[in-house]
Coordinates of C-alpha atoms and ligand atoms in Angstrom, one line a residue:
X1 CA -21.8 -4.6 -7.5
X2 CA -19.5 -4.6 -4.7
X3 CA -15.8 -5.1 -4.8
X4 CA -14.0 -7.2 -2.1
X5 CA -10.3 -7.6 -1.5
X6 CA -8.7 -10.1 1.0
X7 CA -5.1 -9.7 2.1
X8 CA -2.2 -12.1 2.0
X9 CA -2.9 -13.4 5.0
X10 CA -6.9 -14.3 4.5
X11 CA -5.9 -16.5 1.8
X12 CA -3.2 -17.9 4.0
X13 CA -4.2 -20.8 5.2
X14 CA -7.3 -23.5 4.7
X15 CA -9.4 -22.3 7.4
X16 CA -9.0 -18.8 6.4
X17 CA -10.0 -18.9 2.8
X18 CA -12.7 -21.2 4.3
X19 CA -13.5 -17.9 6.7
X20 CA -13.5 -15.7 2.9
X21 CA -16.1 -17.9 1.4
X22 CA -17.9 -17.6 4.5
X23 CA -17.8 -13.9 4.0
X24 CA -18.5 -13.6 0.2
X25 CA -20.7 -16.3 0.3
X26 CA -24.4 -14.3 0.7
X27 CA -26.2 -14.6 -2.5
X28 CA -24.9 -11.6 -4.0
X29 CA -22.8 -11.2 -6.8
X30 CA -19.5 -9.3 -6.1
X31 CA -15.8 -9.2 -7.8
X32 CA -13.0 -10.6 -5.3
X33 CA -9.5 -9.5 -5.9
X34 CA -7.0 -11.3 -3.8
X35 CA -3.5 -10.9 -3.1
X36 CA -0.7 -14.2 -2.8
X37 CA -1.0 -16.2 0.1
X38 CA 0.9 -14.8 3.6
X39 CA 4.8 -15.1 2.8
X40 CA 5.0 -15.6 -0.7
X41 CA 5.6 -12.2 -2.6
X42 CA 8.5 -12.0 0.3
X43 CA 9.7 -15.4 -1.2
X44 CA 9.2 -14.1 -5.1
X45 CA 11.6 -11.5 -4.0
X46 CA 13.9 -13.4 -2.4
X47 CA 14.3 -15.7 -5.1
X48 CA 14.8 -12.9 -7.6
X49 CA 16.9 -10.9 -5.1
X50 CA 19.2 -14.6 -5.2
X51 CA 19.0 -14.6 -9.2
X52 CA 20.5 -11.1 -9.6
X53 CA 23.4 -11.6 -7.4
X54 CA 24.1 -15.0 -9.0
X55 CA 22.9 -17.3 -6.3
X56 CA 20.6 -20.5 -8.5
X57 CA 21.3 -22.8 -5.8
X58 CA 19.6 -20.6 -3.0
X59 CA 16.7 -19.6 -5.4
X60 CA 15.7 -22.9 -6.2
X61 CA 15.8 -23.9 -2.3
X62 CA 13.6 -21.3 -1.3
X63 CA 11.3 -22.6 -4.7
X64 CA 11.3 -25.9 -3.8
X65 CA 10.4 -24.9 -0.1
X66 CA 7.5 -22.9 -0.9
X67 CA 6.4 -25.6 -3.2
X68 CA 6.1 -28.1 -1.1
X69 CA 4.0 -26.0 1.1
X70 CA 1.4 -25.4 -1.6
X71 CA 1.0 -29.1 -1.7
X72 CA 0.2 -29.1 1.5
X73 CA -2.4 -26.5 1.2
X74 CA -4.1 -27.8 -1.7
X75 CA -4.5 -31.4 -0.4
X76 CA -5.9 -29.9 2.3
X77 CA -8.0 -27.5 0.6
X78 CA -9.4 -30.0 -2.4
X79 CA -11.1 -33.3 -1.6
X80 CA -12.4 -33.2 -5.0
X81 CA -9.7 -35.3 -7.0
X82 CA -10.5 -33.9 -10.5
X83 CA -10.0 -30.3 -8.6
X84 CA -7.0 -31.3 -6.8
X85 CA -4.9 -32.5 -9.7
X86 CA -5.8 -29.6 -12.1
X87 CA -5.1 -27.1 -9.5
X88 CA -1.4 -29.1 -8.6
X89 CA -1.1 -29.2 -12.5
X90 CA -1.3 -25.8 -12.5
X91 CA 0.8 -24.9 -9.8
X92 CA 3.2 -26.8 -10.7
X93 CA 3.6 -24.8 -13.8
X94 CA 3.7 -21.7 -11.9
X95 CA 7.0 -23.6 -10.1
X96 CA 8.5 -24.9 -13.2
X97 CA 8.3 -21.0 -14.6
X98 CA 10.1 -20.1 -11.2
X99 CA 13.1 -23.1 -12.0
X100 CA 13.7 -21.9 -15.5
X101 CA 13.7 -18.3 -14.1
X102 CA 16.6 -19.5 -11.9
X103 CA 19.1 -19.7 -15.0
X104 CA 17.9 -16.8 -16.8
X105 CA 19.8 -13.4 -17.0
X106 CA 18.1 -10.6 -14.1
X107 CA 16.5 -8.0 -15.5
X108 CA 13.0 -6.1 -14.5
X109 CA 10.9 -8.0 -16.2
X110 CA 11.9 -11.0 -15.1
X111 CA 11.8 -9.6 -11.5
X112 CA 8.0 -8.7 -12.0
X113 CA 7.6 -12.3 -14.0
X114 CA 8.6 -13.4 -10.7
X115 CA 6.3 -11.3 -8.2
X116 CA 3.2 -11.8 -10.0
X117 CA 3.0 -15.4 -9.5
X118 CA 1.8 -15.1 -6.2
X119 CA -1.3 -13.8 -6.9
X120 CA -1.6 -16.1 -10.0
X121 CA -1.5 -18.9 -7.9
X122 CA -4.0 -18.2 -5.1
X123 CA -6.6 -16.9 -7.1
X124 CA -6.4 -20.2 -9.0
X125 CA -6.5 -22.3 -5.4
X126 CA -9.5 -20.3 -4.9
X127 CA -11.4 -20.6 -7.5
X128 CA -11.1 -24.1 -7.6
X129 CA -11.9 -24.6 -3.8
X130 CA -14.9 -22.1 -4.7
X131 CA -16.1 -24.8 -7.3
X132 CA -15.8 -27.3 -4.8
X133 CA -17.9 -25.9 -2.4
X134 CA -20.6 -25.5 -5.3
X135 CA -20.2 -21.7 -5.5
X136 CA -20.6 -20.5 -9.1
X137 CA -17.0 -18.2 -9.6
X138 CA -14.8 -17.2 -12.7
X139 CA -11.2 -16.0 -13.0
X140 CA -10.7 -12.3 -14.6
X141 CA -7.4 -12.3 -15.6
X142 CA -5.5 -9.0 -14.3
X143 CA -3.6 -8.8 -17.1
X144 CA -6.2 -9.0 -19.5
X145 CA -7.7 -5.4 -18.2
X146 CA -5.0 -4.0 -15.2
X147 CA -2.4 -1.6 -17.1
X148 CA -0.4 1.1 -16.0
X149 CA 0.9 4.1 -18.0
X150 CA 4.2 4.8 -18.5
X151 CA 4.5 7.1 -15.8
X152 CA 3.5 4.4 -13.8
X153 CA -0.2 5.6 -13.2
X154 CA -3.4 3.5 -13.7
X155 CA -4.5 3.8 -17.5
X156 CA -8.2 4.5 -15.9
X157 CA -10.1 4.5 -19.5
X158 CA -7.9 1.0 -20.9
X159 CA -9.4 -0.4 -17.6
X160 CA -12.8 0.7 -18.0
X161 CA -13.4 -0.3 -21.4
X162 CA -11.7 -3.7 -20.8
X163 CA -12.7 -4.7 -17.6
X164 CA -16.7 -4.1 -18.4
X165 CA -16.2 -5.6 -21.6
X166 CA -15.3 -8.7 -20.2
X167 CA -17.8 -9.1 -17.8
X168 CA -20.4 -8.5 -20.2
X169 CA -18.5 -11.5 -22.1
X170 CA -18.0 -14.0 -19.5
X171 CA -20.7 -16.6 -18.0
X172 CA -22.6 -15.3 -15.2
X173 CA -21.5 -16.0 -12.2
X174 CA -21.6 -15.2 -8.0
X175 CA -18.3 -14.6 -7.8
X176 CA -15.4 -13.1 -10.1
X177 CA -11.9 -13.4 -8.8
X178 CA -9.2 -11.6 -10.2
X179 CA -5.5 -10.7 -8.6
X180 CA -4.7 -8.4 -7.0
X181 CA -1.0 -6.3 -7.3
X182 CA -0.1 -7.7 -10.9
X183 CA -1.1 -5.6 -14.6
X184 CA 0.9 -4.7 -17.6
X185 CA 2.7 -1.9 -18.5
X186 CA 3.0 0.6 -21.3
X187 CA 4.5 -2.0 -23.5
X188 CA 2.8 -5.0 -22.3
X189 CA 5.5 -6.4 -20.3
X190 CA 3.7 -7.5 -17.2
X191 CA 4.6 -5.0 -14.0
X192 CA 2.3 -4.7 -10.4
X193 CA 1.0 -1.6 -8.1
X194 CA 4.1 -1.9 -5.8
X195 CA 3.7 -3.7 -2.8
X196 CA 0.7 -3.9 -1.1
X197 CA -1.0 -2.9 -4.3
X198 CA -3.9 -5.3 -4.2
X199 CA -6.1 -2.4 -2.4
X200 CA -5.1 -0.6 -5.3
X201 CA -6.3 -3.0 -7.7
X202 CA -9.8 -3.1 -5.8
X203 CA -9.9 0.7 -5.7
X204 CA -9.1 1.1 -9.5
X205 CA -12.1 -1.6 -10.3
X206 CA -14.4 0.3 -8.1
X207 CA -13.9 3.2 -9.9
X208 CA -14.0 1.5 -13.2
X209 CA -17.1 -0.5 -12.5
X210 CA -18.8 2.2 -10.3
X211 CA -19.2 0.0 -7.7
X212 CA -21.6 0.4 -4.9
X213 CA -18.7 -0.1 -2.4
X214 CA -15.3 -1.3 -2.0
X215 CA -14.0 -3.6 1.1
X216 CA -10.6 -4.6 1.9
X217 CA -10.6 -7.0 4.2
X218 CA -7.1 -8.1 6.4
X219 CA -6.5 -9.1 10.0
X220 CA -6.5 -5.5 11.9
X221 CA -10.0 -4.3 12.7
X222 CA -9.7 -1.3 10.7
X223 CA -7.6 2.0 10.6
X224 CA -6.1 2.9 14.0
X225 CA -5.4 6.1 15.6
X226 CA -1.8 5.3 15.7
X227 CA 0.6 2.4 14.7
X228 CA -0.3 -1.0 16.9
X229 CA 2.9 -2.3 15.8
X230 CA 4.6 0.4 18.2
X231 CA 2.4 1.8 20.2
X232 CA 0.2 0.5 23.3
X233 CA -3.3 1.5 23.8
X234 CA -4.3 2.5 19.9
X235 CA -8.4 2.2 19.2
X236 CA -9.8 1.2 15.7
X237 CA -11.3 4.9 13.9
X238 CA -14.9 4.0 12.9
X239 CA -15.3 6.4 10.3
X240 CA -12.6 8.5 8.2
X241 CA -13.1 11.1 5.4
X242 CA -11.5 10.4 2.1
X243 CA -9.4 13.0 2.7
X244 CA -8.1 11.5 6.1
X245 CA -7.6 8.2 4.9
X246 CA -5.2 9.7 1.8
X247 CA -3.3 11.6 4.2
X248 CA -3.0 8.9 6.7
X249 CA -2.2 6.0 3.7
X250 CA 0.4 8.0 2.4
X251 CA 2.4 8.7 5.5
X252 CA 2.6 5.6 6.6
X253 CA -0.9 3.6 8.1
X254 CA 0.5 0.0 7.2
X255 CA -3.1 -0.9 6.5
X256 CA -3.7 0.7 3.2
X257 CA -1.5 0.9 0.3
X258 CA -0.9 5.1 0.0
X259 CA -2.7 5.5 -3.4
X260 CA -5.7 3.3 -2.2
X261 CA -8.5 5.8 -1.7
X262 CA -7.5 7.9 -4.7
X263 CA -8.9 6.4 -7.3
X264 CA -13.2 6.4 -5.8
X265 CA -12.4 9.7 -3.7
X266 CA -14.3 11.4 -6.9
X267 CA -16.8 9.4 -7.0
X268 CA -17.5 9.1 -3.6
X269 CA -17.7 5.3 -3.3
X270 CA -17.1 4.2 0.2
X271 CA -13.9 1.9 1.2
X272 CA -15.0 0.2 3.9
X273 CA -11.7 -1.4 6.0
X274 CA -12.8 -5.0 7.5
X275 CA -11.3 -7.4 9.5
X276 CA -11.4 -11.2 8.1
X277 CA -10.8 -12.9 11.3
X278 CA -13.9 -10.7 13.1
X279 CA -16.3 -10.2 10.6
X280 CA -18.8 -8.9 12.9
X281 CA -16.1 -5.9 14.2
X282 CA -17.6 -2.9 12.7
X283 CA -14.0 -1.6 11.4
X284 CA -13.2 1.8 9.5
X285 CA -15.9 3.6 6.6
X286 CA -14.2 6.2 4.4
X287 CA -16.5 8.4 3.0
X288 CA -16.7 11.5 1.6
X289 CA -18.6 13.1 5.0
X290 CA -16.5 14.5 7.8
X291 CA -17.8 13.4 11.4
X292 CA -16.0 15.5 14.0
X293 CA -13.1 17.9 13.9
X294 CA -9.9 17.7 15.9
X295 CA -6.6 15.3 16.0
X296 CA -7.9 11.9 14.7
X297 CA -5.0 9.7 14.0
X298 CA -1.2 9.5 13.7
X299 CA 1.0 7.8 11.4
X300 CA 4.6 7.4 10.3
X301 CA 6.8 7.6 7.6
X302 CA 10.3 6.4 8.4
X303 CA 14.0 6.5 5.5
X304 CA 13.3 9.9 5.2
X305 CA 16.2 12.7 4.2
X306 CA 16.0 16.0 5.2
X307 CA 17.7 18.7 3.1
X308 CA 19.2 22.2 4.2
X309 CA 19.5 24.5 1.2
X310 CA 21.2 27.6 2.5
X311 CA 21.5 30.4 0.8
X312 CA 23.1 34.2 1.8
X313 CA 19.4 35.5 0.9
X314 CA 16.5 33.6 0.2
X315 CA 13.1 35.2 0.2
X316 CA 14.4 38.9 -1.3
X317 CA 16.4 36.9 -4.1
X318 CA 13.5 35.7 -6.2
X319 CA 13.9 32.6 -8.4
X320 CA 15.6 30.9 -5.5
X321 CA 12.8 28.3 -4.5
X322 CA 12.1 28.1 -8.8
X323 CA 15.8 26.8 -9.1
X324 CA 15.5 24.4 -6.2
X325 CA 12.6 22.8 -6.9
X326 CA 13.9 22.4 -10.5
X327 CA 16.7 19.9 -9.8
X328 CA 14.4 17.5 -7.8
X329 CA 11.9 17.8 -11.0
X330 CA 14.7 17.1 -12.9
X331 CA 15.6 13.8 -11.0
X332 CA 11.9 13.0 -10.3
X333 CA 12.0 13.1 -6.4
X334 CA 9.1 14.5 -4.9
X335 CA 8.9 17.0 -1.7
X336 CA 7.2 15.8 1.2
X337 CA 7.9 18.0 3.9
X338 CA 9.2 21.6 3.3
X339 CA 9.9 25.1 5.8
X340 CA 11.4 28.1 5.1
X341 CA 13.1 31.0 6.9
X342 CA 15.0 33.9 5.2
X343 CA 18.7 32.4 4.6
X344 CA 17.0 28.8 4.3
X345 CA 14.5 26.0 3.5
X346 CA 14.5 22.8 4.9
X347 CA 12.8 19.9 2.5
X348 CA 11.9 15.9 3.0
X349 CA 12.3 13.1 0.5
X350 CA 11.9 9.5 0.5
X351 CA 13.4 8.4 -2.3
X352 CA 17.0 9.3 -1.9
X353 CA 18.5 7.2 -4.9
X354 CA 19.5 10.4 -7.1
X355 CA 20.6 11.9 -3.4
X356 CA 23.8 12.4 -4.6
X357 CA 23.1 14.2 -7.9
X358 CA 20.8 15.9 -6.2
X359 CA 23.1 17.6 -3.6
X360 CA 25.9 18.3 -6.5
X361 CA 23.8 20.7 -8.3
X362 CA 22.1 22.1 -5.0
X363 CA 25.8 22.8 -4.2
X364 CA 26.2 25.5 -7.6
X365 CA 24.6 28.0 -4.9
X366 CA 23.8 26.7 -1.7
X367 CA 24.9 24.9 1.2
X368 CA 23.6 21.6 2.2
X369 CA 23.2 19.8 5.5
X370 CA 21.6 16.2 5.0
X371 CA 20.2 14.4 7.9
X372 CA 19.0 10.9 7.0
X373 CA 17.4 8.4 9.1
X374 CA 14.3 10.9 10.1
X375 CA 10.5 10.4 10.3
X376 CA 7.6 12.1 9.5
X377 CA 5.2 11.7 12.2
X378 CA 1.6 12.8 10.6
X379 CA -1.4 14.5 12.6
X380 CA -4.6 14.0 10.9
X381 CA -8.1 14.9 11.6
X382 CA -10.4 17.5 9.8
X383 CA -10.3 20.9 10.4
X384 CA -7.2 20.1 13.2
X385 CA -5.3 23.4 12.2
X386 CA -8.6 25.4 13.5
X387 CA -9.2 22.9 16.2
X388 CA -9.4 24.4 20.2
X389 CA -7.5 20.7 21.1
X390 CA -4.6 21.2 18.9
X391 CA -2.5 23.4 21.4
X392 CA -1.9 20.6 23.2
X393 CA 0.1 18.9 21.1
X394 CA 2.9 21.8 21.5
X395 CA 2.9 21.3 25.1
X396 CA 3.3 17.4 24.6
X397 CA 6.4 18.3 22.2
X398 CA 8.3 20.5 24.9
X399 CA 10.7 17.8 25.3
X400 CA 10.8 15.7 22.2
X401 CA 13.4 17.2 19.3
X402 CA 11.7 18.0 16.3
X403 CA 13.8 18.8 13.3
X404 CA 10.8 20.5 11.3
X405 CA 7.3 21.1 11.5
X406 CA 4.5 22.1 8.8
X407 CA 1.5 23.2 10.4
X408 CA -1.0 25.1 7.9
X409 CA -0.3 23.5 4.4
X410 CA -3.5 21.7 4.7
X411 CA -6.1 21.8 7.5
X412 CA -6.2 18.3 8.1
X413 CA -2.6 18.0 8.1
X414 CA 0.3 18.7 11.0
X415 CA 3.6 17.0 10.2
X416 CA 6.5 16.8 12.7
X417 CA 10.1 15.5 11.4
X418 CA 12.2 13.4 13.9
X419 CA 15.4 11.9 14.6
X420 CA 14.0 7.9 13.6
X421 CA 15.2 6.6 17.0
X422 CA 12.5 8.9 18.9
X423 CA 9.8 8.1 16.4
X424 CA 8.7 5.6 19.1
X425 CA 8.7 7.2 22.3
X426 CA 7.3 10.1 20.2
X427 CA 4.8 8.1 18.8
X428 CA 3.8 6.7 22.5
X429 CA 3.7 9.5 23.9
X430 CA 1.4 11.8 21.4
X431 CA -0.9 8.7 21.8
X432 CA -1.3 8.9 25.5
X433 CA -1.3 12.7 25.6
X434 CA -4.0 13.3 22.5
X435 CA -5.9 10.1 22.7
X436 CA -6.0 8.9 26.5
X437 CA -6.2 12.1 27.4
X438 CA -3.7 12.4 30.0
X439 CA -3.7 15.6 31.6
X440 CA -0.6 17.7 30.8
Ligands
LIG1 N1 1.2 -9.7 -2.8 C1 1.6 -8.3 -2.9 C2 2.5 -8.0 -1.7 O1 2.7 -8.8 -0.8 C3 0.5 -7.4 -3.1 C4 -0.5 -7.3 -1.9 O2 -0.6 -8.3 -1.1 O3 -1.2 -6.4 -1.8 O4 2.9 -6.8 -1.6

C-alpha cells in the first residue's frame, strides 16, 4: 500500500481537494494523511499566542473569522444536505472547543488542544466530500495510533502494533485518511511533530506499514537545487539519495519537514516529492541509490548562534572539548556546525533559549565571543568532498565573508556560516556560479 500526504495548501480550497481526489482517485487502495487547510495552524497559533497574553477578545475574532470561512468552504464543497449539516455539526464543535479555550488558563496542552484542530477538521471535510463523490474512505484517527516518547521521538513499535491493528479492524475501504502533524505524548496528553510535521506523519506510517512508497504532495515541483523563495533561476532535482534529502531537510529545504526521510531511510522505501497543482511534473525520487557525484543542491538555515570558546591551549590540554561539549548536553542544545584551531573552537546552535546559561559556565575557563544572526548555507551532493567541481566553489567565495566552514565531516556535506544579511546574495550567487555554470 502506498502512503500519500497533501499539504496545507492542497486541501485549501474546493477546487484543490477536488484536484486530490483526482489524484487518489485510481482504483487502488492507499492511506491519505493530510495536514489543516492553508492558514489555519497559523490562526490556531495566533489564537493561543492571544490566550496566553490575556487577549479573549482578539482570540475569539480571529475564531469567529476562520469560522465563517469554513462555512463557506463546506457549502461549497457538499451539495449533499445530509453531508453538509453533519460535517457543519462537526465543525462547529471543533469552534465551540476553540470559544471555551478562550477563557481557559494557557498552558501546553492547551496550546497543542489548539493546534491539532486543524487537521481534525480537514480530514473530516474530506472524508465527507469523499463520500459524496461515491469514493469508499474511513477516518484513522491520529491519536488512536500516532505517539511520541518522552524525548519527543516517534514510539516506532506503539505505532506499528496500533496502526495495523486497526486496519485489520476497520471496514475495507479505498481510501483511509488520517491527520497529519497531531499524536499523543508519553502521558496521553495530545502533542504534534512540530510544524510541518505532516510529512513526518506519512514517513512514520510508511515505515510502520511497510509501505510500497511514500508521496508528499504540495505546490513546488519537487526539491530544488536552491531556495526559490530567494533565489532566481533554481531547477527541480529529479532524483536524491536518502542521505541528500536528510542533509538538505535538516538545514533548511522548506519543502520537507527535517526528520522526514528518517524514518524509511532503513528500509529503503522511496519518498517521492509531487506537486498537486501539476501532477504530471515528474518532481523529486529519494531513494537509497546515488545517481551522480558533485555539488547538487544548497540550502539554508537561518537564527543561528555561533560560539567562540577560547582557551590559552586547546588541543595539548586534553579534556578541553570533553568539558565543552558537556554543558550543551547538560542544557540539551545540539552542535550543528563546529571548527577548531589550537587556542579555539568555534560551534553553531539553533536553539539559543539556554544561551545564557550556556555561556556562564563556558565562561569557568574560556572566553566567549557570540555572533547571532548567522546562517548555515549547506552544499550537498554525494561524494562532493572528492568531487573535481568542488574547487570552484572556493573561487566563488573569494569575496563573500564566511565566519566558518566544515568541509570533510561528511562527504556529502560542505557547510559555510554567514553573516544572515549575505545569506542572499550568497545564496544567488553560489547558484549562478555552481548551477548555471558561469565561468569564473
Ligand atoms: N498543519 C501543520 C502546520 O502547518 C502541519 C503540516 O501542515 O505539516 O505546520
Amino acid at each position: 500500500m502506498k502512503v500519500l500526504k497533501f499539504g496545507g495548501t492542497s486541501v485549501g480550497s474546493v477546487e484543490n481537494m477536488a484536484n486530490v481526489k483526482e489524484i487518489i482517485n485510481d482504483g487502488e487502495s492507499k492511506i491519505v494523511v493530510l495536514s489543516a487547510m492553508s492558514g489555519t495552524t497559523n490562526n490556531l497559533v495566533e489564537i493561543a499566542n492571544n490566550i496566553k497574553a490575556s487577549h479573549p477578545k482578539k482570540a475569539l475574532e480571529i475564531i469567529n473569522d476562520l469560522s465563517q470561512k469554513y462555512t463557506v468552504v463546506i457549502d461549497k464543497l457538499l451539495q449533499n444536505e445530509r453531508l453538509n449539516t453533519s460535517t457543519k455539526n462537526y465543525i462547529s464543535k471543533r469552534f465551540n472547543f476553540l470559544i471555551e479555550c478562550t477563557d481557559k488558563l494557557f498552558s501546553q496542552v492547551l496550546e497543542n488542544e489548539i493546534l491539532a484542530q486543524g487537521e481534525l477538521m480537514s480530514t473530516f471535510m474530506f472524508n465527507a466530500y469523499l463520500k459524496e463523490q461515491g469514493i469508499s474512505s474511513v477516518v484513522l484517527p491520529a491519536l488512536d495510533f500516532m505517539r511520541i516518547d518522552k524525548n519527543k521521538e516517534p514510539s516506532f513499535a506503539y505505532i506499528t502494533k496500533n496502526i495495523n491493528s486497526i486496519l485489520n479492524a476497520v471496514d475495507t475501504a479505498q481510501i483511509y485518511i488520517t491527520q497529519g502533524f497531531i499524536c499523543l505524548d508519553d502521558t496521553d496528553k495530545v502533542s504534534n511533530l512540530q510544524r510541518g510535521g505532516s510529512d513526518y506523519t506519512a514517513t512514520i506510517i510508511g515505515a510502520a506499514i511497510k509501505a510500497e512508497e511514500v508521496q508528499i504532495w504540495t505546490d513546488i515541483d519537487g526539491m530544488h537545487n536552491n531556495d526559490p523563495r530567494f533565489v532566481e533561476g533554481t531547477k527541480p532535482i529529479s532524483d536524491l539519495s536518502f542521505d541528500e534529502a536528510a542533509e538538505l531537510a535538516y538545514f533548511g529545504a522548506k519543502i520537507l519537514h527535517p526528520q522526514t526521510v528518517l524514518p524509511v531511510r532503513e528500509d529503503g522505501i522511496p519518498v517521492r516529492l509531487k506537486n498537486t497543482m501539476d501532477p504530471q511534473a515528474k518532481g523529486t525520487s529519494i531513494t537509497s541509490s546515488h545517481f551522480e557525484t558533485g555539488i547538487k543542491a544548497i540550502a539554508a538555515k537561518d537564527n543561528i548562534t555561533a560560539i567562540k570558546i577560547k582557551s590559552g591551549r586547546m588541543l595539548q590540554a586534553h579534556g578541553f572539548l570533553k568539558k565543552v561539549f558537556e554543558i550543551f548536553e547538560t542544557y540539551k542544545t545540539s552542535i550543528d556546525m563546529i571548527t577548531t584551531s589550537e587556542v579555539a573552537v568555534s560551534l553553531t546552535i539553533d536553539d539559543d533559549s539556554s544561551l545564557d546559561k550556556i555561556i556562564s559556565e563556558l565562561k569557568t575557563f574560556a572566553s566567549i565571543e557570540v555572533d547571532k544572526n548567522q546562517s548555515i548555507i549547506c552544499l550537498v551532493g554525494h561524494s562532493i568532498v572528492n568531487h573535481e567541481g568542488t574547487y570552484r566553489l572556493f573561487k566563488i567565495l573569494k569575496d563573500v565573508k564566511v565566519r566558518m566552514i566544515s568541509y570533510g565531516g561528511s562527504n556529502n556535506n560542505i557547510s559555510l556560516l554567514v553573516d544572515t544579511k549575505n545569506k542572499i546574495p550568497t545564496l544567488q550567487k553560489l547558484n549562478n556560479y555552481l548551477f548555471e555554470l558561469v565561468s569564473l
